[in-house]
PDB file of C-alpha atoms in Angstrom:
ATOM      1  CA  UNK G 107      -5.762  17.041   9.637  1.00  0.00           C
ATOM      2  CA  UNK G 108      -8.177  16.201   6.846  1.00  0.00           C
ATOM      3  CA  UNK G 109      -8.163  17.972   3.512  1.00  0.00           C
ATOM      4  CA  UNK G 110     -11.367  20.856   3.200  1.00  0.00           C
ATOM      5  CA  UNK G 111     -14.445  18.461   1.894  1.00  0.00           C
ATOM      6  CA  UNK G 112     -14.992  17.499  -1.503  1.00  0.00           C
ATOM      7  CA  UNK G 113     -17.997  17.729  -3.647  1.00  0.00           C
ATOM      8  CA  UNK G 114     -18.949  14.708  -6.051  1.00  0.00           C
ATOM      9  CA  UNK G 115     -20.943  14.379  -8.747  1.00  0.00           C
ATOM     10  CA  UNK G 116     -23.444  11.042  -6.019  1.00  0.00           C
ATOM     11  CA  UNK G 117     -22.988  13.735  -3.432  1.00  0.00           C
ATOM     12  CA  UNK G 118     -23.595  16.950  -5.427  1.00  0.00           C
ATOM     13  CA  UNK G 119     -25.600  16.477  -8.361  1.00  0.00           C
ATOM     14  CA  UNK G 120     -24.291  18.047 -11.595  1.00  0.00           C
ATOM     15  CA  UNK G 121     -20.457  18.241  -9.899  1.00  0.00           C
ATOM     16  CA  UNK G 122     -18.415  17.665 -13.271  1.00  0.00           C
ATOM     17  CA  UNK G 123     -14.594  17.487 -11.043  1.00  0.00           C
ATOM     18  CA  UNK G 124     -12.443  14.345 -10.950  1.00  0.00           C
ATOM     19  CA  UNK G 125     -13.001  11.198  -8.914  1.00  0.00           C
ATOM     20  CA  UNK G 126     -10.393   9.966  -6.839  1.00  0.00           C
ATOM     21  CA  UNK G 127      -9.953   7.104  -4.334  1.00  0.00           C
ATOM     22  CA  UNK G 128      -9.645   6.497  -1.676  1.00  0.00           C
ATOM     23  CA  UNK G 129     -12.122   8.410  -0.410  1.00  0.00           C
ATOM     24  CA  UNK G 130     -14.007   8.546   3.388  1.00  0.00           C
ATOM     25  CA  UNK G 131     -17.296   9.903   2.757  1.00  0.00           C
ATOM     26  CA  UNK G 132     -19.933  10.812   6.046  1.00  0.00           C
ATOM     27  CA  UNK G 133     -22.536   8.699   5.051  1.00  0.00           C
ATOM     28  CA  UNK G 134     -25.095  10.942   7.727  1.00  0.00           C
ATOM     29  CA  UNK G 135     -23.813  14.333   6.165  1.00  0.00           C
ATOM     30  CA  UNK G 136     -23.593  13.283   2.710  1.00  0.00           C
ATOM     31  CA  UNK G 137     -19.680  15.307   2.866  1.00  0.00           C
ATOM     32  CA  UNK G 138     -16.802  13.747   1.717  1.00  0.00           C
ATOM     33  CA  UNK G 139     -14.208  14.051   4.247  1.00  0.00           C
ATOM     34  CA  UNK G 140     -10.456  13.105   2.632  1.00  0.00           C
ATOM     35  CA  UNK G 141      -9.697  11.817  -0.206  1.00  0.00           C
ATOM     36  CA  UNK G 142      -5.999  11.629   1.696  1.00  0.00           C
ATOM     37  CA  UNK G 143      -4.720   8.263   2.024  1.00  0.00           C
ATOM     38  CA  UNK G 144      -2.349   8.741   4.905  1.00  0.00           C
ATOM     39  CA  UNK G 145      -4.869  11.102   6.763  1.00  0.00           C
ATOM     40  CA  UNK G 146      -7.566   8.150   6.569  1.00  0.00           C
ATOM     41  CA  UNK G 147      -4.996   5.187   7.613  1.00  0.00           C
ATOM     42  CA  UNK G 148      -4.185   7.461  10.410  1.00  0.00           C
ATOM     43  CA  UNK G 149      -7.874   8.214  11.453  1.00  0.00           C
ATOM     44  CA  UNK G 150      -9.147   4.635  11.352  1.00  0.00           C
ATOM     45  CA  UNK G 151      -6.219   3.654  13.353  1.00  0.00           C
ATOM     46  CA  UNK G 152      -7.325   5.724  16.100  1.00  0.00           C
ATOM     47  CA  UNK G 153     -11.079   3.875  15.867  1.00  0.00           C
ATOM     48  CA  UNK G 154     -11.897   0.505  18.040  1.00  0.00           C
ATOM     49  CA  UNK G 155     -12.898  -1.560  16.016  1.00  0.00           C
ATOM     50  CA  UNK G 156     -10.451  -4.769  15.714  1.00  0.00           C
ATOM     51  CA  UNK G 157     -10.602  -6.817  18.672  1.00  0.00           C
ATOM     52  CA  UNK G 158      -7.342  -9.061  19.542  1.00  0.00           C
ATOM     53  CA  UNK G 159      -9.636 -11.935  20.293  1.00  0.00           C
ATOM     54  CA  UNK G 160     -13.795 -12.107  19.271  1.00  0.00           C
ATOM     55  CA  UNK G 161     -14.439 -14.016  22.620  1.00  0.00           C
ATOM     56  CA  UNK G 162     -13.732 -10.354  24.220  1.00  0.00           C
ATOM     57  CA  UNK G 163     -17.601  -9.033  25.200  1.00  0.00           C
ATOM     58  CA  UNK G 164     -16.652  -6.076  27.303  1.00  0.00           C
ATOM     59  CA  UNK G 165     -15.330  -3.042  24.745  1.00  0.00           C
ATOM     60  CA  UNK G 166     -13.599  -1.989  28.014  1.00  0.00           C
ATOM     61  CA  UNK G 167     -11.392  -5.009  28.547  1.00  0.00           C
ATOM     62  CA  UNK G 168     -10.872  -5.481  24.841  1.00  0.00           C
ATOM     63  CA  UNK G 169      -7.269  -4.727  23.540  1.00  0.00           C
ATOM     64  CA  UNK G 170      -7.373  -3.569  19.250  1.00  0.00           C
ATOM     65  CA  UNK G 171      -4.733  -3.609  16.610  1.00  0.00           C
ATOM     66  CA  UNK G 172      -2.454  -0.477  17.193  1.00  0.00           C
ATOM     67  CA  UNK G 173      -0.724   0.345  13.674  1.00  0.00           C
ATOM     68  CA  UNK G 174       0.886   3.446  15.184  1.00  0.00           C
ATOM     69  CA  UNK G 175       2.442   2.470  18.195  1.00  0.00           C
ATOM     70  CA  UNK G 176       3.935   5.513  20.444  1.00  0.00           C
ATOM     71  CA  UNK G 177       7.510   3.688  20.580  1.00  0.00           C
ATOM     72  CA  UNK G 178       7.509   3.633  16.688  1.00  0.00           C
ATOM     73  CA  UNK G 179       5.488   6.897  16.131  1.00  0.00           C
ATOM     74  CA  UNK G 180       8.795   8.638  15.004  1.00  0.00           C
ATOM     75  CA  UNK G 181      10.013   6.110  13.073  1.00  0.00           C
ATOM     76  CA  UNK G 182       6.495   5.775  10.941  1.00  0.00           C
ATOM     77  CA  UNK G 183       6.246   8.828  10.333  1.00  0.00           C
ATOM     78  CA  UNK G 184       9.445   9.294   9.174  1.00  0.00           C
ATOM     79  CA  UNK G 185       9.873   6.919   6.643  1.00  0.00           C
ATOM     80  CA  UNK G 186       6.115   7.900   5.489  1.00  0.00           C
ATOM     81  CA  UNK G 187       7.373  11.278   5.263  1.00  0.00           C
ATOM     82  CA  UNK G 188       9.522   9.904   2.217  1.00  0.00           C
ATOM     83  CA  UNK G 189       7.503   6.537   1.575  1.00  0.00           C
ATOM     84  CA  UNK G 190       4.935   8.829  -0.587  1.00  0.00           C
ATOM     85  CA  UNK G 191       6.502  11.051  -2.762  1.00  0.00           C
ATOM     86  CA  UNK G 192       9.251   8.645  -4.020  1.00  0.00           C
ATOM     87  CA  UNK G 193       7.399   5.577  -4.090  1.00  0.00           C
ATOM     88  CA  UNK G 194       3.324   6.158  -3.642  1.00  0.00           C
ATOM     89  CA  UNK G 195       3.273   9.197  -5.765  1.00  0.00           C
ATOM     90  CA  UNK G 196       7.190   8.382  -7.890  1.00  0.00           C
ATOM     91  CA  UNK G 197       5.558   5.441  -9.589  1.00  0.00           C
ATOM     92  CA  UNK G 198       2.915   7.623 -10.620  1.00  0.00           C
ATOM     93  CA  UNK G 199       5.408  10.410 -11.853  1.00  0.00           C
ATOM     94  CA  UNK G 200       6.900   7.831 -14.123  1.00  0.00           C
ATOM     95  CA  UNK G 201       4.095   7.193 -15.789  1.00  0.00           C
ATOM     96  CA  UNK G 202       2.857  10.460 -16.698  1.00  0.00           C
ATOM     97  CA  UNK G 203       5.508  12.201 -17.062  1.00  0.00           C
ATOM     98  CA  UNK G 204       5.949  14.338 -20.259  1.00  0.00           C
ATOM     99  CA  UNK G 205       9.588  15.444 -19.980  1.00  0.00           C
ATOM    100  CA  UNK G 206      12.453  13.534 -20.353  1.00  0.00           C
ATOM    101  CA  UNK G 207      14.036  15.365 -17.278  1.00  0.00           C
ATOM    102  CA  UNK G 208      10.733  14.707 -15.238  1.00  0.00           C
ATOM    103  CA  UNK G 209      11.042  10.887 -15.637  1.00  0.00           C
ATOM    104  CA  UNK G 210      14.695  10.727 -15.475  1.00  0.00           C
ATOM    105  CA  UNK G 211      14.027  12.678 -11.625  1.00  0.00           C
ATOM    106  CA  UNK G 212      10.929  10.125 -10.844  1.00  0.00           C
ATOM    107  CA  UNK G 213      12.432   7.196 -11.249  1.00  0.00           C
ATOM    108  CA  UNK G 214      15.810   8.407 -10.003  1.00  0.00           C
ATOM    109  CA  UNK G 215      13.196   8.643  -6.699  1.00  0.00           C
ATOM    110  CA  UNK G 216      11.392   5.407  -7.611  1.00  0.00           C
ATOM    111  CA  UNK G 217      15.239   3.874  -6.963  1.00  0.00           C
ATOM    112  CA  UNK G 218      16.126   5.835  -4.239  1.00  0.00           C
ATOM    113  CA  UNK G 219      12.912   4.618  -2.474  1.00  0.00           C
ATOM    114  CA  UNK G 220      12.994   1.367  -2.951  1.00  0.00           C
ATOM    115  CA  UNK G 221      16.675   1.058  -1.392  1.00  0.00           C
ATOM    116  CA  UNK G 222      15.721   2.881   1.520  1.00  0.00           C
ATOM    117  CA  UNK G 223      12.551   0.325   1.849  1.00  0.00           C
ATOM    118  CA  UNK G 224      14.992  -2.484   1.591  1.00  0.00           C
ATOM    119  CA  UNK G 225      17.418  -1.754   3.784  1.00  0.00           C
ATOM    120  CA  UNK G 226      14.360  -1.605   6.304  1.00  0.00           C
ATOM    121  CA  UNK G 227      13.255  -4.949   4.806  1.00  0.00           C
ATOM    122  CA  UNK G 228      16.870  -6.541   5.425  1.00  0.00           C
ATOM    123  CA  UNK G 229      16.453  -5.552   9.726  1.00  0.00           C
ATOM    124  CA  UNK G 230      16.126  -8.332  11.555  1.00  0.00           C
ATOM    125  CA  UNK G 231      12.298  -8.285  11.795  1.00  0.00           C
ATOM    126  CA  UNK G 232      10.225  -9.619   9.736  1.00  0.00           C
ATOM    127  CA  UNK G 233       8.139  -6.511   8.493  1.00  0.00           C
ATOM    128  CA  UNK G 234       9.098  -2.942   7.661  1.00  0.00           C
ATOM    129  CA  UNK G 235       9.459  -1.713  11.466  1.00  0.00           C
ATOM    130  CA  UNK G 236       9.864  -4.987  13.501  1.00  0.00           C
ATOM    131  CA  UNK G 237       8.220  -8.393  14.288  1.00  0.00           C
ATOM    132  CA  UNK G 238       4.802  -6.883  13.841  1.00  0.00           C
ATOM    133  CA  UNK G 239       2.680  -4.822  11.218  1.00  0.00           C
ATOM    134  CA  UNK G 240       2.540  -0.918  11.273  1.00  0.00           C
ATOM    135  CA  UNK G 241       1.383   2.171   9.142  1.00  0.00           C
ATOM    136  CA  UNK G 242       4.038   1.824   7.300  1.00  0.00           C
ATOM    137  CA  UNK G 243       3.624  -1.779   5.958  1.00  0.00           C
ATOM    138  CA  UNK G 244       0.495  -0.845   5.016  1.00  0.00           C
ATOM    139  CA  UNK G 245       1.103   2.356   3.509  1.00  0.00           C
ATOM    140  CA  UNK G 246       4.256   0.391   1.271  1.00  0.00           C
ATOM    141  CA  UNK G 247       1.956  -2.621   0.582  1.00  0.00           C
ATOM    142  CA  UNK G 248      -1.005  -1.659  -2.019  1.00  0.00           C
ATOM    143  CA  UNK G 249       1.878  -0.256  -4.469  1.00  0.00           C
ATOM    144  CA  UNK G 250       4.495  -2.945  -3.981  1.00  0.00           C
ATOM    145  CA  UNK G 251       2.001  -5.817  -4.951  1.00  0.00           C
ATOM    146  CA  UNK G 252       1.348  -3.430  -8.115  1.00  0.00           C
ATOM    147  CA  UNK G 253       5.131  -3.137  -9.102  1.00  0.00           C
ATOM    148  CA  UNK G 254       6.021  -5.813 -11.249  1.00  0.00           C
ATOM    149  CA  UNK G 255       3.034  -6.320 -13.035  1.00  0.00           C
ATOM    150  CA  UNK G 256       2.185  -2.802 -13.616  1.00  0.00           C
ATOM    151  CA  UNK G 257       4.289   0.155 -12.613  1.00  0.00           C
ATOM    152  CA  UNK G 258       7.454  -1.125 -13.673  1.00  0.00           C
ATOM    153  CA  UNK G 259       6.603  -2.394 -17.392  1.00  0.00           C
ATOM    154  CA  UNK G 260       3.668  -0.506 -17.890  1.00  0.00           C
ATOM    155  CA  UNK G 261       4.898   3.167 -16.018  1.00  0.00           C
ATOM    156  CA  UNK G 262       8.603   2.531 -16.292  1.00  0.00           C
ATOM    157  CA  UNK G 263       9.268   2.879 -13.086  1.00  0.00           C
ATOM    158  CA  UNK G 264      12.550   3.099 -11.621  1.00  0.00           C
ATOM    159  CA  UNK G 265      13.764   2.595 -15.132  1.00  0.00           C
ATOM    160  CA  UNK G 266      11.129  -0.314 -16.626  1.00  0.00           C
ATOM    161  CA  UNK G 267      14.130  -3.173 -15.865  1.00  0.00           C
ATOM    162  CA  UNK G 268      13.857  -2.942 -12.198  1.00  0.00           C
ATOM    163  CA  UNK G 269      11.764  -6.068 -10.680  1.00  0.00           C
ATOM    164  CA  UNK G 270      11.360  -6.392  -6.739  1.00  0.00           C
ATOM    165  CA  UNK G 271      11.377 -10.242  -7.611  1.00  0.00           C
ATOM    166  CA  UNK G 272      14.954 -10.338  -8.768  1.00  0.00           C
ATOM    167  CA  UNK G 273      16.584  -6.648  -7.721  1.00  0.00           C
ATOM    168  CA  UNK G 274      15.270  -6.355  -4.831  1.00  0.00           C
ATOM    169  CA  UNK G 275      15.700 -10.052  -2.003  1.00  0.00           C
ATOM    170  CA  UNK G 276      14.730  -8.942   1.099  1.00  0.00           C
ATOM    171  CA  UNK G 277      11.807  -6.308  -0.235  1.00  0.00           C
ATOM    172  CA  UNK G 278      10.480  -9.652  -2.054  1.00  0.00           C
ATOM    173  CA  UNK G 279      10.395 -12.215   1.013  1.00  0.00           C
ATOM    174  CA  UNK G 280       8.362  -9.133   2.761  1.00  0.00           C
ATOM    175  CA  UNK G 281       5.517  -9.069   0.013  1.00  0.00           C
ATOM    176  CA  UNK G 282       5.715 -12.865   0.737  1.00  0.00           C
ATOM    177  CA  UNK G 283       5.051 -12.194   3.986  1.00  0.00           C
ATOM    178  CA  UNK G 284       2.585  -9.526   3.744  1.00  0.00           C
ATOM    179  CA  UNK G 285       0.821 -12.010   1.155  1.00  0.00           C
ATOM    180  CA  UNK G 286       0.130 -14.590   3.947  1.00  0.00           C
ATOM    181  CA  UNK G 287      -1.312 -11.896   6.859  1.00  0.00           C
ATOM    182  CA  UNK G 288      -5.085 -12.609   7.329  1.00  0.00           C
ATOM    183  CA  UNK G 289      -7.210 -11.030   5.047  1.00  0.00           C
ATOM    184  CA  UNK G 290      -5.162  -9.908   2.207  1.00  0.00           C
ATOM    185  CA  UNK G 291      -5.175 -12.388   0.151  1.00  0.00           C
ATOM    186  CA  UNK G 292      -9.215 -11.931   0.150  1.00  0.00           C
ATOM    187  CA  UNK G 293      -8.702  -7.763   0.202  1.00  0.00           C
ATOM    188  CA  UNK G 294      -7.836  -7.305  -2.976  1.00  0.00           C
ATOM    189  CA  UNK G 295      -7.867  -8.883  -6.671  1.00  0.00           C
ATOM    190  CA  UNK G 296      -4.871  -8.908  -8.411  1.00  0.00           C
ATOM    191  CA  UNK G 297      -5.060  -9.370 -11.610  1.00  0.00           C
ATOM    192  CA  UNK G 298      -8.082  -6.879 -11.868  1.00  0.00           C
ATOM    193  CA  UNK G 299      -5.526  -4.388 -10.023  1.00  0.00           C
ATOM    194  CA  UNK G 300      -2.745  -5.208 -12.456  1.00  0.00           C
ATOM    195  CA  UNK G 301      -5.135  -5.302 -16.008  1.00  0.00           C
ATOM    196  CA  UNK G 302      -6.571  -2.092 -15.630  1.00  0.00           C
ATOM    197  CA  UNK G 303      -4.015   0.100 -15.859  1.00  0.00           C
ATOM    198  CA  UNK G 304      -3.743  -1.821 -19.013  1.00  0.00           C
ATOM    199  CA  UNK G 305      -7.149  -1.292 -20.188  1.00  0.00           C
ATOM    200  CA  UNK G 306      -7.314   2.030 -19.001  1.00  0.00           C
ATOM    201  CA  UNK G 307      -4.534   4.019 -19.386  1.00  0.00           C
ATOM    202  CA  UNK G 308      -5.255   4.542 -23.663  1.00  0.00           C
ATOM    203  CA  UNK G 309      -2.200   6.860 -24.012  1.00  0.00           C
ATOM    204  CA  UNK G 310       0.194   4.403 -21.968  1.00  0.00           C
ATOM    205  CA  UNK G 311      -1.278   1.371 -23.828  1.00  0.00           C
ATOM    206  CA  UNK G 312      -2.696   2.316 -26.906  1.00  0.00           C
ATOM    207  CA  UNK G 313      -4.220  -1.143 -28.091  1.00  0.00           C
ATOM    208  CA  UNK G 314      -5.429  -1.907 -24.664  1.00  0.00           C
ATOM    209  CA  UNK G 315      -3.373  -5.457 -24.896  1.00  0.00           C
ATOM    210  CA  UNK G 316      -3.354  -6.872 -21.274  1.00  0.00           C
ATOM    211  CA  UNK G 317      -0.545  -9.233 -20.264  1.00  0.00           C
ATOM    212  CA  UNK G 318      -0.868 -12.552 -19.311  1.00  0.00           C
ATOM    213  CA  UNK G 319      -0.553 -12.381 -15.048  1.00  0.00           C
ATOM    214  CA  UNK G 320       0.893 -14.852 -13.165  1.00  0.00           C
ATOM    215  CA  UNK G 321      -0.939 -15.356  -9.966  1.00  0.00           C
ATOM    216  CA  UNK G 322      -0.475 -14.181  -6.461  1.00  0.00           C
ATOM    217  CA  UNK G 323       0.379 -17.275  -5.236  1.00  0.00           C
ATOM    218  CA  UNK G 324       2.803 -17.628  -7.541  1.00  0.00           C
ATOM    219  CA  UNK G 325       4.330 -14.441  -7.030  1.00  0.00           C
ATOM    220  CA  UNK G 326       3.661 -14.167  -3.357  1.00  0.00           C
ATOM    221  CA  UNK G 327       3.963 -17.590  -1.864  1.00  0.00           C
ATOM    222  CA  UNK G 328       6.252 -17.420   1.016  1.00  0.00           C
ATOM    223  CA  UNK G 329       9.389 -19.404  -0.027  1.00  0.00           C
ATOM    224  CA  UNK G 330      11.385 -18.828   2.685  1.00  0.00           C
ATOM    225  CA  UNK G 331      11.702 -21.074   5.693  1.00  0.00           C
ATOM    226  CA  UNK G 332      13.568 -17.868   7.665  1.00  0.00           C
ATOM    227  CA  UNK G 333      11.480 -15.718   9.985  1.00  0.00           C
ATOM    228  CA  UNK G 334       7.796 -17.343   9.510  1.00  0.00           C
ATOM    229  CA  UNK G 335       4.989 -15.781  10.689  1.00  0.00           C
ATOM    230  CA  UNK G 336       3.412 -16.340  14.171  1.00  0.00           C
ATOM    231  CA  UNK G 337       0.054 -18.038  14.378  1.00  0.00           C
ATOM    232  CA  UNK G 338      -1.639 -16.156  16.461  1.00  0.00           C
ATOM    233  CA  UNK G 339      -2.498 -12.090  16.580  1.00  0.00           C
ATOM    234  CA  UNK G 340      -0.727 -11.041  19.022  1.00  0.00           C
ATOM    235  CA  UNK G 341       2.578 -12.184  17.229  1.00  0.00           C
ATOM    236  CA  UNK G 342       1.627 -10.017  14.427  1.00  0.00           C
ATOM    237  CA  UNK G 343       0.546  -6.961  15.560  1.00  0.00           C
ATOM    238  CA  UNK G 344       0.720  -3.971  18.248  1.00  0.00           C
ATOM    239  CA  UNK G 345      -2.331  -3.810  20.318  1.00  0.00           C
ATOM    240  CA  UNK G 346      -3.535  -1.334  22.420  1.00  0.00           C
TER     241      UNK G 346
END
């Protein structure tokens, strides 16, 4: 399922071809193996590596996070099947688009997306799917946190007025939720993420000006008292 290997300029010295990330790289062959995000979410998940509790010594009585349960298989890979070209790939379409018509159909997708993604916030779970984390909460997450401190001003996405913090209730009190999940709070550094599209991106931002962030607790701290999240793992995820 993986795309054919790539050659990089650390793996294959002289290569001159873009860089891209993610990437999965065999560290014994020296091959990079997908620079596919959705292939390499997929993979790992079929790996055992996330025990439900770190007392567990015996690999054979241990139970690990499952992010593609069989029951929701179909629905994962459904909404993934539109998750990345309107959203993952839309916001990206926004920005770099050199037509008038090829914006106006991006963020016509960037919209579309993001009401399909909250009506599945609105359910009566508290993540995308459910009670518990999947694929596609993790798939929808990285470019969510992103959105109103970069693709929307910065790409125009969806329009450049568009703001998951004030269009968009239920979508917002998911990030919130998302935001409190062990580990992501340490997995990743906002205002890094948001500033260098700013810095880098010379024909989006010409002067390189970066805004002034708010931070992620600001923008992420659950203030909701509805649907709080379970204190222990097996309230927040599918094991198998």
């Amino acid at each position: 399922i993986f795309s054919p290997p790539l050659q990089l300029n650390k793996l294959i010295p002289g290569f001159k071809g873009r860089c891209t990330a993610p990437l999965l790289v065999d560290k014994i062959t020296k091959q990079a193996i997908s620079n596919e995000s959705g292939d390499i979410v997929a993979w790992l998940n079929s790996l055992d590596f996330l025990p439900s509790s770190p007392t567990q010594s015996n690999d054979s009585e241990s139970t690990y996070v499952d992010l593609r349960p069989a029951s929701l298989l179909p629905a994962i890979e459904e909404a993934s099947g539109w998750l990345t070209p309107l959203i993952n790939n839309g916001v990206y379409r926004c920005g770099f688009a050199t037509s008038q018509k090829a914006y106006d159909s991006a963020a016509d997708d960037v919209i579309s997306g993001l009401d399909r993604l909250e009506s599945l916030a609105a359910n009566e779970g508290r993540f995308l799917l459910g009670d518990k984390v999947t694929e596609l909460d993790i798939r929808a997450l990285p470019t969510l946190l992103r959105f109103d401190c970069a693709y929307a001003p910065l790409f125009r996405a969806g329009g450049g007025h568009i703001r998951l913090a004030q269009d968009y209730p239920a979508l917002q009190a998911w990030l919130e939720r998302c935001w409190s999940l062990p580990g992501v709070k340490d997995s990743i550094d906002l205002k890094d993420a948001w500033g260098s599209y700013y810095r880098q991106l010379f024909p989006l931002n010409p002067g390189g000006i970066v805004p002034r962030f708010p931070t992620g607790e600001s923008m992420f701290a659950s203030r909701s008292k509805e649907l709080p999240l379970p204190t222990q793992m097996e309230g927040l995820f599918h094991f198998k």
